[in-house]
């Protein structure tokens, strides 16, 4: 186990950023979001949750696919280059890392999304354990251990020191590159073990930790789909995209063209199943009521996705939607509503 | 709250209303959600406390299309929005039974958490009946207390007053929680140099994730289809690919609600990135007040809005440059 | 995608000398949709037009861009040319490369570059043009005149003489209006009745004119050329077909205590009455408020004495519904109420009167049979004071900000007539300014001062105080001599401001005609369309549009008639196809567009729409294309973009913006 | 910005002109041969009240350095009241642009009658000069349109 004093972190960041991008939580206008490190960035690794999940690092909110330039009646099409530069994402929590696993299932299965794959290949993830979990967290429900994140490097911030443990080859490489800033400390192992137990103890006390996912699987598809509970649940939904845009696992995108005046830039950007024009086609829309769109989001996360991915839910219990929904709706309320409904409807 | 529940049940029972639009207790101490109550037993979950910040006027657009009357709980500031919706024929007054509910300032959980409070287990002092000046918050990491006012939404610090502008009856007392001038921040920005203004808004707007929560929560943004979702202007946008698009969206949105925005503050309340969106709307309100005389949207439904009226002596647009 | 042809005009050397026209044509071929481009000496010539027509046929062109002079010059020429070649005339766009380019730039390269950009903008726009068709609407060959004063009578006569049917609706029991109350007219001093009465008779006798007196407009629907109007003919209680106008009923009527409206309340009339002797129609009405029969059920004397058996107590209001092609508003004016002017003691003393009351006093058929006497004691006055601008040119909200225009002249008239008939009466006039623009007006005023010795004092009166001796103490200032003036007068005459008839608000609302803050009807253009309302098919006659004297009123009445005739002479109206349209799936029904429409062209309808399978009844804006003039104010006020303007659509303008900025 | 760079700078300027007054005023400027820089390109609209704030932002988005709107003088609108609405809209919009830090000289409204060819030309000359002094518009545009 390595460690580094908290006050030496700026030097660590500077070192990592030499020759590669470093993406980490930065406070901007009072909000913490992942962003590219610069010398004057206001890095904040204490705040537990970034507003947006760090999924942008691998699947940005918008990215160009190709550029098309028109000269007279001739068109010149240039595809966007894939990620070539290595980068490090620092500070990701266990839930967000599980979010990336979910994205992997989507984008790395055939046909592989080359843009995503290139980023995954070049990205190194330095995870941080969750020092003080919050009441909106429910990662435990999905079998995620916030105390011991799985990544290229796992870290723990304990009493002004960052304990550092490489877990993979990528992690070892990164560790070597910054080795002179780290010190090896056998005693740190015990500290980390203490921290892990403290974290787990808190997690056991969290209000959502005993949430049961019983009945949420592919087998229950039609009963869940046809349940009258949706009709009640969706009503406060304002049809904004907050839940989908802060979510670490939402992966839907739309492809659009932008007229640059001298051509077209084709890009993709996140879409939200909460939007009325989601999956709009020439004939209209598959889901033309907000109830249907609302249902889609939760059915996808809790039923369709696990049914197609060996039981893996596409919710990781990060609790961002719990915090950010303007109408105080969230996936936990959905799960509970079906629980309360008892066996007969659910 | 008990009086409100009793009255709502009574109106439901005697057939005056077919449903009640209020708030249902959440599963955390601070997340009640807007909800409809149609049966007596539904009321076990009914709640009205300091966290019931949502402006239910917007829900009335759909609710007044339903069979029978809808009882809606409106706070004093929400009634301005309701009036504005009446003016624009978006709600049917005849289908609404308005209970003006008392308000002593609504709470902002984000602001409370920003004060280093996490792992919240329970909160006391947020009940509407409670005259407590402090909030006591029991957390996994110890108990905390903060003054009630320190947990209030920005909009409550510039409260429009405790008067309901439209109602069928009033239940509960309201308090004027104003302790700041709503134009202070706008004036502060106005006095900046252009590059400072630009940097300020660039920084704030760069956080925008285009979730549309501001728009969708806004009672004035009640278009069936927003121009940013339709191809009518070739203006449909789903993401801020370029920083221009953030500006375009927020300026046009503010312009579309200019003269119609009641300054209810929902946009800023719901923004997941804490962007002070009210600064756009208030800029228009401040300009309208200065250029065309004081105007409060939703106050008087017989008065034409400032952008659908004019006087021969209006200031020229050059006033902007002349003001410096 | 359109198949676009671009035609670049040399305009001799006007364009070709500074713009490389060949290059513009060449560049045009690089634009999306352009399949043909050529340049030619004079595109507007017969030969030039023929080239466009040929190209349309040969290349199946669907859109045309002409790069030439200003569209204000030849847009119509090119529209007609393409129409003859079978293309919709609205598929043409003109790029103005002369006035906006070749004529103002010297450098050929620069001018050519700009011409190319202007061409691109036009191409981008025409790509989004759609064929437009002017609408047609029929014209009902009948006009309605609201108001039966001199303005209304004159308009009706002029329209009727042109061969069209006209109906006059008059609120009071007789036509004649304010002019019938006037004794003499300035500056000729001829008798008002003598010149008005023949016109009233002529109107009454005209085969094309129908007069509805004691009637009011109740409801107006429709639009230019096709209005439907409900007229409430109030129950007269006298059968107009039977009444001979003998007047016995009025003589015998025992209820004689109602103040006469015609004589401005200076004397009383009976409950059954005609307002004045020359009334048209000469058929009395029963004032049901005053009539004993209606109040108590007893009496019925008029019925007993009427030999013609014309009295009909059971008569009911009647609604007449008629269609009109044009409506002329001639609702006239009234004097303002003087209740805010206590300082002039109008309500305290019977000897403080308004000028219109003086007209009645001086009229031989008036309450004093034309003798100038004090209304308090019947004594002839020796000292008379006239106060000008009572409520006119007023800076506070007690009165009107405008000049009432007629007061200076009628006061000169009154002063002159009094001095002429009663040389021993001293006449003093307090004025702010004496305004006498008009033919022979200033001469008239000078005669009053110079020949008739009327004492004009520039200054205002602060207070009129009734004295115990029955006299009126007038306190004023003389601004020229800078001194206070105190005068003891026998009578004080107030030149009260005139204001539009208060009913005009209601009428304007029904007609969706706009009115200004003083309740005067707004003209379509202050200078160029002074007798038309911005609402098509509504015309303005007389003081309802602004203060006027009689000759001005008559000439404006004639002008309004001509405009109405011009409309009625058409069988069909071709409407401008560049009108606003609302997309019913996007419309919120919020009414903001209607609030800014100057033509009242937007109405709302509850309509069932099918929004991608969701059926619901929605409040939707409907634009009446016969009324819409295509300004586009509504399009900007519409937040959802539901309201768009044909010919200048959002997407068309944005395409031009994009083309210019790229 | 250096003088050399300024010489290179050819601003893109969009002028919205109402059909009845200002467009005719521009025509008169043309027929009177009153020159103004070729950087100004005119878009004809029926009335100043047709100008949507969206059009103005769109012009900036696509790379305009200045946008000017011309209409009939207040009181002379062909449609009676159009320019009064336009005046309020533009005042508020310009104020907002100023508020977010866009140089207020980049937007302008001028009332130009059909008889004011001279005023049209002078206005355009002044405006182009102003835009020159402000330089390229970098605060309000979409970078994708720049190249």
mmCIF file of C-alpha atoms in Angstrom, chain B:
data_model
loop_
_atom_site.group_PDB
_atom_site.id
_atom_site.type_symbol
_atom_site.label_atom_id
_atom_site.label_comp_id
_atom_site.label_asym_id
_atom_site.label_seq_id
_atom_site.Cartn_x
_atom_site.Cartn_y
_atom_site.Cartn_z
ATOM 1 C CA UNK B 1 -51.923 20.706 7.943
ATOM 2 C CA UNK B 2 -54.664 18.821 9.785
ATOM 3 C CA UNK B 3 -57.134 21.597 9.002
ATOM 4 C CA UNK B 4 -56.120 21.448 5.369
ATOM 5 C CA UNK B 5 -56.547 17.693 5.242
ATOM 6 C CA UNK B 6 -59.918 17.866 6.982
ATOM 7 C CA UNK B 7 -61.177 20.507 4.588
ATOM 8 C CA UNK B 8 -59.846 18.674 1.539
ATOM 9 C CA UNK B 9 -61.546 15.473 2.667
ATOM 10 C CA UNK B 10 -64.778 17.361 3.234
ATOM 11 C CA UNK B 11 -64.738 18.942 -0.225
ATOM 12 C CA UNK B 12 -63.937 15.570 -1.737
ATOM 13 C CA UNK B 13 -66.721 13.880 0.208
ATOM 14 C CA UNK B 14 -69.398 16.432 -0.628
ATOM 15 C CA UNK B 15 -68.524 16.239 -4.297
ATOM 16 C CA UNK B 16 -67.273 19.817 -4.666
ATOM 17 C CA UNK B 17 -64.019 18.502 -6.003
ATOM 18 C CA UNK B 18 -63.075 15.283 -7.720
ATOM 19 C CA UNK B 19 -59.458 15.258 -6.607
ATOM 20 C CA UNK B 20 -56.967 17.077 -4.506
ATOM 21 C CA UNK B 21 -53.587 18.199 -5.783
ATOM 22 C CA UNK B 22 -51.122 18.458 -2.929
ATOM 23 C CA UNK B 23 -48.017 16.710 -1.696
ATOM 24 C CA UNK B 24 -47.334 13.145 -0.658
ATOM 25 C CA UNK B 25 -44.710 12.400 1.982
ATOM 26 C CA UNK B 26 -41.502 11.066 0.520
ATOM 27 C CA UNK B 27 -39.243 8.304 1.757
ATOM 28 C CA UNK B 28 -36.649 10.753 3.035
ATOM 29 C CA UNK B 29 -37.315 13.594 5.446
ATOM 30 C CA UNK B 30 -37.143 16.143 2.675
ATOM 31 C CA UNK B 31 -38.565 14.755 -0.540
ATOM 32 C CA UNK B 32 -42.345 15.080 -0.671
ATOM 33 C CA UNK B 33 -43.709 14.854 -4.203
ATOM 34 C CA UNK B 34 -46.655 16.539 -5.890
ATOM 35 C CA UNK B 35 -49.539 14.078 -5.826
ATOM 36 C CA UNK B 36 -53.227 13.651 -6.476
ATOM 37 C CA UNK B 37 -55.543 12.427 -3.737
ATOM 38 C CA UNK B 38 -58.851 11.013 -4.786
ATOM 39 C CA UNK B 39 -59.882 8.813 -1.883
ATOM 40 C CA UNK B 40 -60.130 9.402 1.846
ATOM 41 C CA UNK B 41 -57.491 6.765 2.595
ATOM 42 C CA UNK B 42 -54.956 8.423 0.270
ATOM 43 C CA UNK B 43 -54.642 11.237 2.781
ATOM 44 C CA UNK B 44 -52.567 9.168 5.176
ATOM 45 C CA UNK B 45 -49.585 10.193 3.072
ATOM 46 C CA UNK B 46 -50.635 13.830 2.610
ATOM 47 C CA UNK B 47 -48.027 16.243 3.796
ATOM 48 C CA UNK B 48 -47.542 19.973 3.742
ATOM 49 C CA UNK B 49 -44.289 21.242 5.150
ATOM 50 C CA UNK B 50 -41.295 23.408 4.452
ATOM 51 C CA UNK B 51 -40.075 21.109 1.723
ATOM 52 C CA UNK B 52 -43.249 21.453 -0.372
ATOM 53 C CA UNK B 53 -41.656 24.026 -2.632
ATOM 54 C CA UNK B 54 -43.077 22.902 -5.979
ATOM 55 C CA UNK B 55 -45.379 25.391 -7.669
ATOM 56 C CA UNK B 56 -48.440 23.280 -8.417
ATOM 57 C CA UNK B 57 -49.904 25.831 -10.843
ATOM 58 C CA UNK B 58 -48.225 24.141 -13.751
ATOM 59 C CA UNK B 59 -49.865 20.804 -12.962
ATOM 60 C CA UNK B 60 -53.223 22.560 -13.223
ATOM 61 C CA UNK B 61 -52.842 22.900 -17.003
ATOM 62 C CA UNK B 62 -53.472 19.180 -17.260
ATOM 63 C CA UNK B 63 -55.588 18.871 -14.128
ATOM 64 C CA UNK B 64 -58.237 21.324 -15.288
ATOM 65 C CA UNK B 65 -58.766 19.223 -18.401
ATOM 66 C CA UNK B 66 -59.933 16.337 -16.226
ATOM 67 C CA UNK B 67 -63.509 15.596 -15.322
ATOM 68 C CA UNK B 68 -64.661 17.570 -12.291
ATOM 69 C CA UNK B 69 -62.937 20.169 -10.200
ATOM 70 C CA UNK B 70 -59.421 19.824 -8.872
ATOM 71 C CA UNK B 71 -58.594 21.209 -5.485
ATOM 72 C CA UNK B 72 -55.142 22.692 -5.636
ATOM 73 C CA UNK B 73 -52.960 23.916 -2.801
ATOM 74 C CA UNK B 74 -51.267 27.131 -3.820
ATOM 75 C CA UNK B 75 -48.812 29.169 -1.837
ATOM 76 C CA UNK B 76 -49.030 32.951 -2.111
ATOM 77 C CA UNK B 77 -46.337 33.144 -4.812
ATOM 78 C CA UNK B 78 -47.893 30.255 -6.763
ATOM 79 C CA UNK B 79 -51.117 32.203 -7.177
ATOM 80 C CA UNK B 80 -49.393 34.709 -9.452
ATOM 81 C CA UNK B 81 -48.524 31.867 -11.786
ATOM 82 C CA UNK B 82 -52.070 30.600 -11.675
ATOM 83 C CA UNK B 83 -53.396 34.036 -12.600
ATOM 84 C CA UNK B 84 -51.002 34.268 -15.489
ATOM 85 C CA UNK B 85 -52.184 30.877 -16.712
ATOM 86 C CA UNK B 86 -55.779 32.067 -16.502
ATOM 87 C CA UNK B 87 -54.901 35.097 -18.626
ATOM 88 C CA UNK B 88 -53.376 32.849 -21.211
ATOM 89 C CA UNK B 89 -56.310 30.457 -21.206
ATOM 90 C CA UNK B 90 -54.111 27.590 -20.115
ATOM 91 C CA UNK B 91 -56.130 26.676 -17.057
ATOM 92 C CA UNK B 92 -59.850 26.673 -16.535
ATOM 93 C CA UNK B 93 -60.696 28.662 -13.423
ATOM 94 C CA UNK B 94 -64.051 26.942 -13.195
ATOM 95 C CA UNK B 95 -62.356 23.587 -12.863
ATOM 96 C CA UNK B 96 -60.117 24.663 -10.013
ATOM 97 C CA UNK B 97 -60.829 24.959 -6.343
ATOM 98 C CA UNK B 98 -57.948 26.913 -4.910
ATOM 99 C CA UNK B 99 -56.965 26.586 -1.311
ATOM 100 C CA UNK B 100 -54.451 29.255 -0.511
ATOM 101 C CA UNK B 101 -52.079 27.468 1.811
ATOM 102 C CA UNK B 102 -49.994 29.277 4.360
ATOM 103 C CA UNK B 103 -46.308 29.652 3.714
ATOM 104 C CA UNK B 104 -43.461 30.652 5.964
ATOM 105 C CA UNK B 105 -40.701 30.217 3.448
ATOM 106 C CA UNK B 106 -39.749 26.991 1.710
ATOM 107 C CA UNK B 107 -36.599 25.023 2.283
ATOM 108 C CA UNK B 108 -33.818 24.152 -0.096
ATOM 109 C CA UNK B 109 -32.285 20.791 0.707
ATOM 110 C CA UNK B 110 -29.316 21.487 -1.553
ATOM 111 C CA UNK B 111 -28.550 24.616 0.418
ATOM 112 C CA UNK B 112 -28.868 22.722 3.690
ATOM 113 C CA UNK B 113 -26.513 20.015 2.473
ATOM 114 C CA UNK B 114 -24.059 22.617 1.228
ATOM 115 C CA UNK B 115 -23.597 23.549 4.874
ATOM 116 C CA UNK B 116 -21.796 20.262 5.392
ATOM 117 C CA UNK B 117 -24.827 18.283 6.419
ATOM 118 C CA UNK B 118 -25.006 14.723 5.122
ATOM 119 C CA UNK B 119 -26.403 11.354 6.020
ATOM 120 C CA UNK B 120 -29.704 12.938 7.016
ATOM 121 C CA UNK B 121 -31.996 10.720 9.063
ATOM 122 C CA UNK B 122 -34.633 13.151 10.222
ATOM 123 C CA UNK B 123 -35.362 16.855 10.231
ATOM 124 C CA UNK B 124 -37.483 18.731 12.706
ATOM 125 C CA UNK B 125 -38.575 22.322 12.468
ATOM 126 C CA UNK B 126 -39.744 22.037 8.866
ATOM 127 C CA UNK B 127 -43.363 21.414 9.787
ATOM 128 C CA UNK B 128 -45.539 24.287 8.738
ATOM 129 C CA UNK B 129 -47.285 24.463 12.107
ATOM 130 C CA UNK B 130 -44.012 24.791 13.870
ATOM 131 C CA UNK B 131 -42.921 28.277 14.697
ATOM 132 C CA UNK B 132 -39.393 27.050 15.256
ATOM 133 C CA UNK B 133 -36.772 29.404 13.949
ATOM 134 C CA UNK B 134 -34.258 26.610 13.681
ATOM 135 C CA UNK B 135 -34.044 23.321 11.888
ATOM 136 C CA UNK B 136 -32.695 20.389 13.835
ATOM 137 C CA UNK B 137 -31.197 17.787 11.578
ATOM 138 C CA UNK B 138 -30.380 14.345 12.858
ATOM 139 C CA UNK B 139 -27.676 12.698 10.736
ATOM 140 C CA UNK B 140 -25.543 9.583 10.707
ATOM 141 C CA UNK B 141 -22.643 11.851 11.473
ATOM 142 C CA UNK B 142 -24.230 13.686 14.399
ATOM 143 C CA UNK B 143 -26.961 16.254 15.021
ATOM 144 C CA UNK B 144 -26.864 19.679 13.424
ATOM 145 C CA UNK B 145 -28.956 22.789 13.834
ATOM 146 C CA UNK B 146 -29.213 25.690 11.460
ATOM 147 C CA UNK B 147 -31.453 28.766 11.447
ATOM 148 C CA UNK B 148 -34.569 28.153 9.345
ATOM 149 C CA UNK B 149 -33.759 31.152 7.177
ATOM 150 C CA UNK B 150 -30.355 29.682 6.300
ATOM 151 C CA UNK B 151 -32.089 26.727 4.728
ATOM 152 C CA UNK B 152 -34.584 28.763 2.734
ATOM 153 C CA UNK B 153 -34.779 28.880 -1.046
ATOM 154 C CA UNK B 154 -33.322 31.986 -2.642
ATOM 155 C CA UNK B 155 -36.768 33.038 -3.808
ATOM 156 C CA UNK B 156 -38.098 33.130 -0.261
ATOM 157 C CA UNK B 157 -35.496 35.690 0.726
ATOM 158 C CA UNK B 158 -37.085 37.987 -1.845
ATOM 159 C CA UNK B 159 -40.657 36.907 -1.023
ATOM 160 C CA UNK B 160 -43.378 38.743 -2.956
ATOM 161 C CA UNK B 161 -45.547 38.868 0.130
ATOM 162 C CA UNK B 162 -47.976 36.763 2.025
ATOM 163 C CA UNK B 163 -51.043 37.676 0.039
ATOM 164 C CA UNK B 164 -52.747 35.087 -2.169
ATOM 165 C CA UNK B 165 -53.801 36.722 -5.426
ATOM 166 C CA UNK B 166 -56.493 34.199 -6.215
ATOM 167 C CA UNK B 167 -58.168 31.614 -4.018
ATOM 168 C CA UNK B 168 -61.431 30.100 -2.977
ATOM 169 C CA UNK B 169 -60.373 29.869 0.615
ATOM 170 C CA UNK B 170 -57.250 30.267 2.666
ATOM 171 C CA UNK B 171 -56.011 27.788 5.231
ATOM 172 C CA UNK B 172 -53.028 28.545 7.370
ATOM 173 C CA UNK B 173 -51.035 31.639 7.982
ATOM 174 C CA UNK B 174 -48.333 33.059 5.795
ATOM 175 C CA UNK B 175 -45.303 35.046 6.606
ATOM 176 C CA UNK B 176 -43.470 37.556 4.480
ATOM 177 C CA UNK B 177 -39.930 36.181 4.541
ATOM 178 C CA UNK B 178 -38.323 38.920 2.479
ATOM 179 C CA UNK B 179 -34.942 39.969 3.800
ATOM 180 C CA UNK B 180 -33.187 40.944 0.584
ATOM 181 C CA UNK B 181 -33.837 42.941 -2.566
ATOM 182 C CA UNK B 182 -34.490 40.745 -5.548
ATOM 183 C CA UNK B 183 -32.622 43.017 -7.916
ATOM 184 C CA UNK B 184 -29.425 43.308 -5.882
ATOM 185 C CA UNK B 185 -27.624 40.554 -7.722
ATOM 186 C CA UNK B 186 -28.840 41.814 -11.102
ATOM 187 C CA UNK B 187 -27.555 45.293 -10.260
ATOM 188 C CA UNK B 188 -24.254 43.845 -9.165
ATOM 189 C CA UNK B 189 -23.822 42.124 -12.517
ATOM 190 C CA UNK B 190 -24.977 45.204 -14.425
ATOM 191 C CA UNK B 191 -22.209 47.195 -12.826
ATOM 192 C CA UNK B 192 -19.516 44.757 -13.987
ATOM 193 C CA UNK B 193 -17.312 45.332 -16.982
ATOM 194 C CA UNK B 194 -18.444 43.487 -20.136
ATOM 195 C CA UNK B 195 -15.668 40.905 -19.825
ATOM 196 C CA UNK B 196 -16.580 40.244 -16.194
ATOM 197 C CA UNK B 197 -20.234 39.830 -17.078
ATOM 198 C CA UNK B 198 -19.272 37.511 -19.863
ATOM 199 C CA UNK B 199 -17.020 35.453 -17.616
ATOM 200 C CA UNK B 200 -19.708 35.244 -14.943
ATOM 201 C CA UNK B 201 -22.382 33.908 -17.262
ATOM 202 C CA UNK B 202 -19.971 31.712 -19.165
ATOM 203 C CA UNK B 203 -19.012 30.043 -15.887
ATOM 204 C CA UNK B 204 -22.574 29.610 -14.697
ATOM 205 C CA UNK B 205 -23.965 28.465 -18.018
ATOM 206 C CA UNK B 206 -21.110 26.058 -18.652
ATOM 207 C CA UNK B 207 -22.691 23.894 -15.976
ATOM 208 C CA UNK B 208 -25.929 23.577 -17.924
ATOM 209 C CA UNK B 209 -26.628 19.989 -18.944
ATOM 210 C CA UNK B 210 -29.736 20.888 -20.952
ATOM 211 C CA UNK B 211 -31.945 18.673 -18.863
ATOM 212 C CA UNK B 212 -34.774 21.173 -19.463
ATOM 213 C CA UNK B 213 -35.835 20.991 -15.815
ATOM 214 C CA UNK B 214 -36.010 24.808 -15.667
ATOM 215 C CA UNK B 215 -38.273 24.892 -18.669
ATOM 216 C CA UNK B 216 -40.425 21.973 -17.697
ATOM 217 C CA UNK B 217 -40.986 23.234 -14.166
ATOM 218 C CA UNK B 218 -41.725 26.772 -15.321
ATOM 219 C CA UNK B 219 -45.428 27.663 -15.311
ATOM 220 C CA UNK B 220 -44.816 30.291 -18.009
ATOM 221 C CA UNK B 221 -43.020 27.794 -20.247
ATOM 222 C CA UNK B 222 -46.236 26.024 -20.936
ATOM 223 C CA UNK B 223 -45.882 25.613 -24.679
ATOM 224 C CA UNK B 224 -47.264 22.386 -25.994
ATOM 225 C CA UNK B 225 -44.054 22.050 -27.920
ATOM 226 C CA UNK B 226 -41.082 24.206 -27.132
ATOM 227 C CA UNK B 227 -39.258 25.828 -30.056
ATOM 228 C CA UNK B 228 -36.167 24.025 -28.841
ATOM 229 C CA UNK B 229 -37.938 20.719 -29.372
ATOM 230 C CA UNK B 230 -39.533 21.539 -32.690
ATOM 231 C CA UNK B 231 -38.102 22.104 -36.110
ATOM 232 C CA UNK B 232 -40.163 25.205 -36.673
ATOM 233 C CA UNK B 233 -37.178 27.488 -36.329
ATOM 234 C CA UNK B 234 -34.560 24.899 -37.226
ATOM 235 C CA UNK B 235 -33.809 25.494 -33.597
ATOM 236 C CA UNK B 236 -34.223 22.100 -32.052
ATOM 237 C CA UNK B 237 -31.394 21.350 -29.681
ATOM 238 C CA UNK B 238 -30.775 18.456 -27.348
ATOM 239 C CA UNK B 239 -27.401 19.318 -25.959
ATOM 240 C CA UNK B 240 -25.156 22.305 -25.576
ATOM 241 C CA UNK B 241 -22.585 21.180 -28.062
ATOM 242 C CA UNK B 242 -21.139 24.674 -28.213
ATOM 243 C CA UNK B 243 -21.216 27.224 -25.438
ATOM 244 C CA UNK B 244 -23.304 29.418 -27.734
ATOM 245 C CA UNK B 245 -26.180 26.989 -27.438
ATOM 246 C CA UNK B 246 -26.372 27.411 -23.671
ATOM 247 C CA UNK B 247 -26.700 31.143 -24.141
ATOM 248 C CA UNK B 248 -29.188 30.830 -26.972
ATOM 249 C CA UNK B 249 -31.406 28.521 -24.947
ATOM 250 C CA UNK B 250 -31.426 30.554 -21.778
ATOM 251 C CA UNK B 251 -31.755 33.952 -23.445
ATOM 252 C CA UNK B 252 -34.582 32.864 -25.694
ATOM 253 C CA UNK B 253 -36.292 31.059 -22.848
ATOM 254 C CA UNK B 254 -36.075 34.178 -20.713
ATOM 255 C CA UNK B 255 -37.298 36.294 -23.605
ATOM 256 C CA UNK B 256 -40.264 34.035 -24.243
ATOM 257 C CA UNK B 257 -41.360 34.379 -20.636
ATOM 258 C CA UNK B 258 -40.478 38.080 -20.387
ATOM 259 C CA UNK B 259 -43.503 39.986 -19.178
ATOM 260 C CA UNK B 260 -45.142 36.683 -18.311
ATOM 261 C CA UNK B 261 -42.681 35.379 -15.741
ATOM 262 C CA UNK B 262 -43.982 35.940 -12.233
ATOM 263 C CA UNK B 263 -40.550 35.337 -10.718
ATOM 264 C CA UNK B 264 -41.778 32.229 -8.942
ATOM 265 C CA UNK B 265 -38.232 30.915 -8.779
ATOM 266 C CA UNK B 266 -38.968 27.368 -9.883
ATOM 267 C CA UNK B 267 -36.255 27.450 -12.557
ATOM 268 C CA UNK B 268 -33.524 28.057 -10.020
ATOM 269 C CA UNK B 269 -35.056 25.679 -7.503
ATOM 270 C CA UNK B 270 -35.065 22.732 -9.884
ATOM 271 C CA UNK B 271 -31.762 23.308 -11.657
ATOM 272 C CA UNK B 272 -29.603 20.287 -10.822
ATOM 273 C CA UNK B 273 -26.502 22.378 -11.400
ATOM 274 C CA UNK B 274 -27.587 25.257 -9.197
ATOM 275 C CA UNK B 275 -27.443 27.794 -12.016
ATOM 276 C CA UNK B 276 -29.037 31.050 -10.813
ATOM 277 C CA UNK B 277 -31.472 31.092 -13.721
ATOM 278 C CA UNK B 278 -33.648 33.679 -12.041
ATOM 279 C CA UNK B 279 -30.943 36.209 -12.888
ATOM 280 C CA UNK B 280 -32.103 36.108 -16.500
ATOM 281 C CA UNK B 281 -35.761 36.541 -15.709
ATOM 282 C CA UNK B 282 -35.130 39.216 -13.132
ATOM 283 C CA UNK B 283 -33.025 41.173 -15.571
ATOM 284 C CA UNK B 284 -36.052 41.395 -17.860
ATOM 285 C CA UNK B 285 -38.322 42.198 -14.938
ATOM 286 C CA UNK B 286 -35.987 44.922 -13.757
ATOM 287 C CA UNK B 287 -35.733 46.407 -17.240
ATOM 288 C CA UNK B 288 -39.482 46.271 -17.720
ATOM 289 C CA UNK B 289 -40.014 48.004 -14.396
ATOM 290 C CA UNK B 290 -37.490 50.690 -15.257
ATOM 291 C CA UNK B 291 -38.488 51.245 -18.859
ATOM 292 C CA UNK B 292 -42.225 50.690 -18.872
ATOM 293 C CA UNK B 293 -43.308 51.093 -15.275
ATOM 294 C CA UNK B 294 -43.561 48.575 -12.488
ATOM 295 C CA UNK B 295 -45.212 45.407 -13.592
ATOM 296 C CA UNK B 296 -45.829 42.186 -11.741
ATOM 297 C CA UNK B 297 -47.022 39.380 -13.967
ATOM 298 C CA UNK B 298 -49.966 37.483 -12.529
ATOM 299 C CA UNK B 299 -50.977 40.236 -10.146
ATOM 300 C CA UNK B 300 -53.895 41.586 -12.138
ATOM 301 C CA UNK B 301 -55.408 39.517 -14.918
ATOM 302 C CA UNK B 302 -57.010 42.525 -16.570
ATOM 303 C CA UNK B 303 -53.705 44.227 -17.399
ATOM 304 C CA UNK B 304 -51.993 43.507 -20.718
ATOM 305 C CA UNK B 305 -48.419 42.305 -20.483
ATOM 306 C CA UNK B 306 -45.558 44.703 -21.209
ATOM 307 C CA UNK B 307 -44.582 42.941 -24.425
ATOM 308 C CA UNK B 308 -48.073 42.948 -25.840
ATOM 309 C CA UNK B 309 -48.523 46.648 -25.200
ATOM 310 C CA UNK B 310 -46.578 49.853 -25.706
ATOM 311 C CA UNK B 311 -46.703 53.589 -25.302
ATOM 312 C CA UNK B 312 -45.745 56.156 -27.882
ATOM 313 C CA UNK B 313 -43.081 57.500 -25.553
ATOM 314 C CA UNK B 314 -41.246 54.222 -24.874
ATOM 315 C CA UNK B 315 -37.482 54.420 -24.527
ATOM 316 C CA UNK B 316 -35.411 53.719 -27.607
ATOM 317 C CA UNK B 317 -33.214 50.603 -27.720
ATOM 318 C CA UNK B 318 -30.225 52.944 -27.744
ATOM 319 C CA UNK B 319 -30.859 53.386 -24.012
ATOM 320 C CA UNK B 320 -28.826 50.205 -23.534
ATOM 321 C CA UNK B 321 -25.683 51.726 -25.018
ATOM 322 C CA UNK B 322 -26.306 55.131 -23.465
ATOM 323 C CA UNK B 323 -26.634 53.626 -20.023
ATOM 324 C CA UNK B 324 -23.067 52.410 -20.525
#
